[in-house]
Amino acid sequence: MKFWNHQENARSETRRLLLGFAIAVALLVAAVHGALVVAWLLMAAVLPGNLPYPAGFLAVNVGVSLMLVLGGWWVETSNLRAGGVKLATRAGARELRPSISHAEQRLANIVDELCIAANMRRPQVMVVPRVDAINAFAAGWDDKDAVVAVTQGALDYLNRDEMQGLVAHELSHLHEGDTRLKMQLAGMVYGLELVYNFGDTLRERRGLAWWFGSAIMLAGFAGWLTGRMLKAAVSRQREYLADARAVQWTRSKDGLGGVLRKVMGQRRDTPAGYAQDHRHTGLALPSVQHMLLVDVEGGGRLERRLDTHPTLEDRVRRVYGRPMQPMAASPVTVEPESARRGSAASVVPGTPTIASLVDPFARFT
């Protein structure tokens, strides 16, 4: 895997998509005003008499549209600022218990090792129990409330190299600021949705409000759908970037590659059980879905366009450079490990790290 090229391509594509998101918001505001102008002209043509064109029509339309979009963004992002630990707790995660589980002690050691290598602050580590599906997620507004949560299935079915690949992928999201970016985009999409909801509310009334509400709904739906598609596209690029980072940090394609192939094996062998795990746990929360290591499969063509994750087959092909078959997920034996002395929090700023030895630009990111 040419992880340098994959990382640069993912970053460039993200910048283009974010520019497209800003353009989409501007076009939505213009579309709302244009739709309201058309609605006014139609009413003026149908109703008797001479209806004068309202003064300040443009300013009011633009102001209300921006207020809805930016206000919705502010409300949603404020709700998501509660912290990564609180979000993980809502998803059913609990604190890590390395003293009573070899697998959890191994996970704690791996997180410490990779955080030292990446010269980053150690996040809170949590476990999502009673979930047999291999999965994980990272959350948090900044490094002070960052959390990495791993399912019980990942602890049971992944060997040490594969667990390193999984943890490296999630730490990359924290290192690159993906969790903050995704929450910002989620807030903006919510703001776009408010425009549609505002039009729907107006449409329930009769008379002139029905015309204006219909126009706003039409423009709002187009803007919301465009925003959802761009948000999903940005999220997919960040998944590619995290995959490339994981291969870079672990220097192993079989680490993360083995994780993805075992997830493919789980979906092939127990698709009903895998889906049920997501329906009956907090992993089905919309605020968590886009943060998962692997997303649930979509049904129709539109759902696939709105998927926040690339397909497993595509990700495996990028990691290995060729298609690979699924792997059966069977329980692994976890050897006892002693707790590591020190942690990522004890790294002295300015000292050379493993990451800086393999990535000459690591100290600038």
Coordinates of C-alpha atoms in Angstrom, one line a residue:
M1 CA 0.0 0.0 0.0
K2 CA 1.4 3.4 -1.0
F3 CA 0.2 5.1 2.1
W4 CA 1.9 8.4 1.4
N5 CA -0.1 8.8 -1.9
H6 CA -3.3 7.6 -0.3
Q7 CA -3.0 10.1 2.6
E8 CA -2.3 13.0 0.3
N9 CA -5.1 12.0 -2.1
A10 CA -7.5 11.8 0.8
R11 CA -6.6 15.2 2.2
S12 CA -6.8 16.8 -1.3
E13 CA -10.2 15.3 -1.9
T14 CA -11.4 16.4 1.5
R15 CA -10.5 20.0 0.8
R16 CA -12.4 19.9 -2.5
L17 CA -15.4 18.4 -0.8
L18 CA -15.4 21.0 1.9
L19 CA -15.3 23.7 -0.7
G20 CA -18.2 22.0 -2.4
F21 CA -20.1 22.0 1.0
A22 CA -19.6 25.7 1.3
I23 CA -20.8 26.2 -2.3
A24 CA -23.9 24.0 -1.5
V25 CA -24.8 26.2 1.4
A26 CA -24.5 29.4 -0.8
L27 CA -26.6 27.7 -3.5
L28 CA -29.2 26.7 -1.0
V29 CA -29.7 30.3 0.2
A30 CA -29.9 31.4 -3.5
A31 CA -32.3 28.6 -4.3
V32 CA -34.6 29.6 -1.4
H33 CA -34.7 33.2 -2.5
G34 CA -35.3 32.1 -6.1
A35 CA -38.1 29.8 -5.2
L36 CA -39.8 32.4 -3.1
V37 CA -39.5 34.9 -5.9
V38 CA -41.1 32.4 -8.3
A39 CA -43.9 31.7 -5.7
W40 CA -44.5 35.4 -5.4
L41 CA -44.7 35.9 -9.1
L42 CA -47.1 33.0 -9.5
M43 CA -49.4 34.4 -6.8
A44 CA -49.2 37.9 -8.4
A45 CA -50.3 36.3 -11.7
V46 CA -53.2 34.3 -10.2
L47 CA -54.6 36.7 -7.6
P48 CA -56.6 39.7 -8.7
G49 CA -55.2 43.2 -8.3
N50 CA -51.7 44.5 -8.4
L51 CA -49.4 43.0 -5.7
P52 CA -46.3 45.2 -5.2
Y53 CA -43.0 43.5 -4.9
P54 CA -42.1 43.4 -1.2
A55 CA -39.3 45.8 0.0
G56 CA -36.3 44.0 1.4
F57 CA -37.5 40.6 0.0
L58 CA -33.9 39.5 -0.8
A59 CA -32.5 40.6 2.6
V60 CA -35.2 38.8 4.6
N61 CA -34.9 35.6 2.5
V62 CA -31.2 35.4 2.8
G63 CA -31.2 36.4 6.5
V64 CA -33.8 33.8 7.5
S65 CA -32.1 31.1 5.5
L66 CA -28.7 31.8 7.0
M67 CA -30.2 32.0 10.5
L68 CA -31.8 28.6 10.1
V69 CA -28.6 27.0 8.7
L70 CA -26.1 28.6 11.1
G71 CA -28.5 28.3 14.0
G72 CA -29.1 24.6 13.4
W73 CA -25.3 24.1 13.1
W74 CA -24.7 25.9 16.4
V75 CA -27.5 23.9 18.3
E76 CA -26.3 20.5 17.0
T77 CA -22.6 21.1 17.6
S78 CA -23.4 22.4 21.1
N79 CA -25.2 19.1 21.8
L80 CA -22.2 17.1 20.5
R81 CA -19.8 19.1 22.7
A82 CA -20.9 17.1 25.7
G83 CA -17.8 14.9 25.4
G84 CA -16.5 11.7 23.9
V85 CA -17.0 9.7 27.1
K86 CA -20.6 10.7 27.5
L87 CA -21.3 9.8 23.8
A88 CA -19.5 6.4 24.3
T89 CA -21.6 5.8 27.5
R90 CA -24.8 6.5 25.5
A91 CA -23.6 3.9 23.0
G92 CA -23.4 1.4 25.9
A93 CA -19.6 1.5 26.5
R94 CA -18.0 1.0 29.9
E95 CA -14.6 1.8 31.3
L96 CA -11.7 -0.5 30.5
R97 CA -10.9 -3.2 33.1
P98 CA -7.4 -4.4 32.4
S99 CA -6.9 -5.9 35.8
I100 CA -9.5 -8.6 35.3
S101 CA -9.1 -9.3 31.6
H102 CA -6.0 -10.3 29.5
A103 CA -7.7 -9.0 26.4
E104 CA -8.4 -5.6 28.0
Q105 CA -4.8 -5.4 29.4
R106 CA -3.5 -6.1 25.9
L107 CA -5.8 -3.3 24.5
A108 CA -4.5 -0.9 27.1
N109 CA -0.9 -1.7 26.3
I110 CA -1.5 -1.3 22.5
V111 CA -3.1 2.1 23.0
D112 CA -0.1 3.2 25.1
E113 CA 2.4 2.0 22.6
L114 CA 0.7 3.6 19.6
C115 CA 0.1 6.9 21.4
I116 CA 3.8 7.1 22.3
A117 CA 4.7 6.3 18.7
A118 CA 2.3 9.0 17.4
N119 CA 3.4 11.5 20.2
M120 CA -0.3 12.1 21.1
R121 CA -2.2 12.3 24.3
R122 CA -3.7 8.9 25.5
P123 CA -7.5 8.9 25.0
Q124 CA -9.9 7.3 27.4
V125 CA -10.3 3.6 26.4
M126 CA -13.7 1.9 26.8
V127 CA -15.3 -1.4 25.8
V128 CA -18.8 -2.0 24.3
P129 CA -19.8 -5.3 26.0
R130 CA -22.3 -7.8 24.6
V131 CA -21.6 -6.9 21.0
D132 CA -20.2 -9.8 19.1
A133 CA -19.6 -7.8 15.9
I134 CA -16.0 -6.6 15.3
N135 CA -16.2 -2.8 15.5
A136 CA -14.8 0.3 17.2
F137 CA -15.2 4.1 17.2
A138 CA -13.3 7.2 18.3
A139 CA -15.1 10.3 19.6
G140 CA -14.4 13.6 21.3
W141 CA -14.3 17.3 20.5
D142 CA -10.6 17.6 21.4
D143 CA -7.8 15.5 23.0
K144 CA -9.0 16.4 26.5
D145 CA -12.3 14.4 26.1
A146 CA -11.2 11.9 23.4
V147 CA -12.2 8.3 23.7
V148 CA -11.6 5.1 21.8
A149 CA -14.3 2.4 22.3
V150 CA -13.8 -1.2 21.2
T151 CA -16.5 -3.9 21.0
Q152 CA -16.3 -7.2 22.8
G153 CA -16.2 -9.0 19.5
A154 CA -13.0 -7.1 18.6
L155 CA -11.4 -8.2 21.9
D156 CA -12.5 -11.9 21.3
Y157 CA -11.6 -12.3 17.6
L158 CA -8.6 -10.2 16.8
N159 CA -5.0 -11.1 17.5
R160 CA -2.5 -8.6 18.7
D161 CA -1.4 -7.4 15.2
E162 CA -5.0 -6.9 14.1
M163 CA -5.9 -5.1 17.3
Q164 CA -2.9 -2.7 16.6
G165 CA -4.3 -2.0 13.2
L166 CA -7.8 -1.3 14.6
V167 CA -6.5 1.0 17.3
A168 CA -4.2 2.8 14.9
H169 CA -7.1 3.5 12.6
E170 CA -9.1 5.0 15.4
L171 CA -6.2 7.0 16.8
S172 CA -5.7 8.4 13.3
H173 CA -9.2 9.9 13.4
L174 CA -8.2 11.7 16.7
H175 CA -4.8 12.7 15.4
E176 CA -6.2 14.2 12.1
G177 CA -9.1 15.9 13.9
D178 CA -11.7 13.8 12.0
T179 CA -14.0 13.5 15.0
R180 CA -14.3 17.3 15.3
L181 CA -14.7 17.7 11.5
K182 CA -17.5 15.1 11.3
M183 CA -19.4 16.7 14.2
Q184 CA -19.1 20.1 12.4
L185 CA -20.5 18.6 9.2
A186 CA -23.2 16.8 11.1
G187 CA -24.3 20.2 12.6
M188 CA -24.3 21.9 9.2
V189 CA -26.5 19.1 7.7
Y190 CA -28.9 19.6 10.6
G191 CA -29.0 23.3 9.8
L192 CA -29.8 22.4 6.2
E193 CA -32.6 20.1 7.4
L194 CA -34.1 23.0 9.4
V195 CA -34.7 24.9 6.2
Y196 CA -36.8 22.0 4.9
N197 CA -38.6 21.7 8.2
F198 CA -39.4 25.4 8.3
G199 CA -41.0 25.1 4.8
D200 CA -43.0 22.1 6.0
T201 CA -44.3 24.1 8.9
L202 CA -45.3 27.0 6.7
R203 CA -47.0 24.6 4.2
E204 CA -49.4 23.4 6.9
R205 CA -51.1 26.8 6.8
R206 CA -53.4 27.9 4.1
G207 CA -53.3 30.7 1.7
L208 CA -50.0 32.5 0.9
A209 CA -48.1 30.5 3.5
W210 CA -48.7 27.3 1.5
W211 CA -47.1 28.7 -1.6
F212 CA -44.0 30.0 0.3
G213 CA -43.8 26.8 2.3
S214 CA -43.8 24.6 -0.8
A215 CA -41.1 26.7 -2.4
I216 CA -38.9 26.6 0.7
M217 CA -39.4 22.8 1.1
L218 CA -38.3 22.2 -2.5
A219 CA -35.1 24.2 -2.1
G220 CA -34.5 22.9 1.4
F221 CA -34.8 19.3 0.4
A222 CA -32.3 19.7 -2.5
G223 CA -29.9 21.5 -0.1
W224 CA -30.3 18.8 2.6
L225 CA -29.8 16.0 0.2
T226 CA -26.7 17.6 -1.3
G227 CA -25.3 18.2 2.2
R228 CA -25.9 14.6 3.2
M229 CA -24.1 13.4 0.1
L230 CA -21.1 15.7 0.6
K231 CA -20.9 14.8 4.3
A232 CA -20.8 11.1 3.4
A233 CA -18.2 11.7 0.8
V234 CA -16.0 13.6 3.2
S235 CA -16.4 10.8 5.8
R236 CA -15.4 8.2 3.2
Q237 CA -12.2 10.1 2.4
R238 CA -11.3 10.4 6.1
E239 CA -11.8 6.6 6.4
Y240 CA -9.3 6.1 3.5
L241 CA -6.9 8.5 5.3
A242 CA -7.2 6.6 8.6
D243 CA -6.6 3.3 6.8
A244 CA -3.4 4.6 5.3
R245 CA -2.3 6.0 8.6
A246 CA -2.9 2.7 10.3
V247 CA -0.7 0.9 7.8
Q248 CA 2.0 3.6 8.2
W249 CA 2.0 3.4 12.0
T250 CA 1.9 -0.4 12.3
R251 CA 4.0 -1.1 9.2
S252 CA 1.7 -4.0 8.5
K253 CA -1.0 -4.5 5.9
D254 CA -2.2 -7.7 7.7
G255 CA -3.1 -5.8 10.8
L256 CA -5.9 -3.5 9.6
G257 CA -6.4 -5.8 6.6
G258 CA -7.1 -8.7 8.8
V259 CA -9.6 -6.8 10.8
L260 CA -11.6 -5.8 7.6
R261 CA -11.4 -9.3 6.2
K262 CA -12.7 -10.8 9.5
V263 CA -15.6 -8.3 9.4
M264 CA -16.3 -9.5 5.9
G265 CA -16.3 -13.0 7.2
Q266 CA -18.7 -12.1 10.0
R267 CA -21.1 -10.5 7.5
R268 CA -20.9 -13.5 5.2
D269 CA -21.4 -16.1 7.9
T270 CA -23.8 -14.4 10.3
P271 CA -25.4 -11.5 8.5
A272 CA -28.6 -11.5 10.6
G273 CA -26.8 -11.6 13.9
Y274 CA -24.4 -8.9 12.8
A275 CA -27.3 -6.6 11.9
Q276 CA -29.1 -7.4 15.1
D277 CA -26.1 -6.3 17.2
H278 CA -26.4 -2.8 15.7
R279 CA -30.2 -2.5 16.1
H280 CA -30.2 -3.4 19.8
T281 CA -27.1 -1.4 21.0
G282 CA -26.1 2.2 21.1
L283 CA -24.0 1.6 17.9
A284 CA -27.2 2.4 16.0
L285 CA -27.2 6.0 17.3
P286 CA -27.0 8.4 14.4
S287 CA -24.3 10.4 16.2
V288 CA -22.2 7.2 16.5
Q289 CA -22.8 5.6 13.1
H290 CA -20.4 7.8 11.1
M291 CA -17.7 7.3 13.7
L292 CA -17.6 3.5 13.5
L293 CA -14.7 1.5 12.1
V294 CA -17.2 -0.2 9.7
D295 CA -20.7 0.9 8.9
V296 CA -23.8 -1.2 8.4
E297 CA -24.6 -2.1 4.9
G298 CA -27.0 0.1 2.9
G299 CA -29.8 -1.2 0.8
G300 CA -30.7 0.9 -2.3
R301 CA -28.5 3.0 -4.5
L302 CA -29.4 6.2 -2.7
E303 CA -28.5 4.6 0.7
R304 CA -25.1 3.6 -0.7
R305 CA -24.5 7.2 -1.8
L306 CA -25.2 8.3 1.7
D307 CA -23.0 5.7 3.3
T308 CA -20.4 7.3 5.5
H309 CA -17.9 4.5 4.9
P310 CA -16.5 3.0 1.7
T311 CA -17.3 -0.7 1.0
L312 CA -15.2 -3.3 2.8
E313 CA -14.1 -4.7 -0.5
D314 CA -12.8 -1.3 -1.6
R315 CA -10.9 -0.7 1.6
V316 CA -9.3 -4.2 1.6
R317 CA -8.3 -3.7 -2.0
R318 CA -6.6 -0.4 -1.2
V319 CA -4.8 -1.9 1.8
Y320 CA -3.4 -4.9 -0.1
G321 CA -3.4 -3.6 -3.6
R322 CA -5.6 -6.4 -4.8
P323 CA -8.9 -8.1 -3.8
M324 CA -8.7 -10.4 -0.9
Q325 CA -11.1 -13.1 0.4
P326 CA -13.0 -12.8 3.7
M327 CA -11.5 -14.5 6.8
A328 CA -13.4 -16.5 9.3
A329 CA -13.6 -14.8 12.7
S330 CA -12.8 -17.4 15.4
P331 CA -11.9 -16.7 19.1
V332 CA -8.2 -16.1 19.7
T333 CA -6.2 -17.0 22.8
V334 CA -4.9 -13.8 24.5
E335 CA -1.6 -14.3 26.4
P336 CA -1.2 -12.5 29.7
E337 CA 0.6 -9.1 29.4
S338 CA 2.0 -7.0 32.2
A339 CA 0.9 -3.3 32.4
R340 CA 3.3 -1.0 30.7
R341 CA 5.3 1.4 32.7
G342 CA 4.5 5.0 31.9
S343 CA 2.0 6.1 29.3
A344 CA 1.6 8.4 26.3
A345 CA 0.9 11.2 28.8
S346 CA 4.6 11.0 30.0
V347 CA 6.0 11.8 26.5
V348 CA 8.3 14.8 26.7
P349 CA 7.4 17.3 24.0
G350 CA 10.2 17.8 21.5
T351 CA 11.7 14.3 21.9
P352 CA 12.0 12.2 18.8
T353 CA 9.3 9.6 18.4
I354 CA 8.8 6.4 16.3
A355 CA 6.4 8.3 14.1
S356 CA 9.0 11.0 13.3
L357 CA 11.5 8.4 12.2
V358 CA 9.1 6.9 9.6
D359 CA 7.2 10.1 8.8
P360 CA 9.4 13.2 8.4
F361 CA 6.3 15.4 8.5
A362 CA 4.9 13.9 11.7
R363 CA 6.0 16.7 13.9
F364 CA 4.1 19.2 11.7
T365 CA 0.7 17.4 11.8

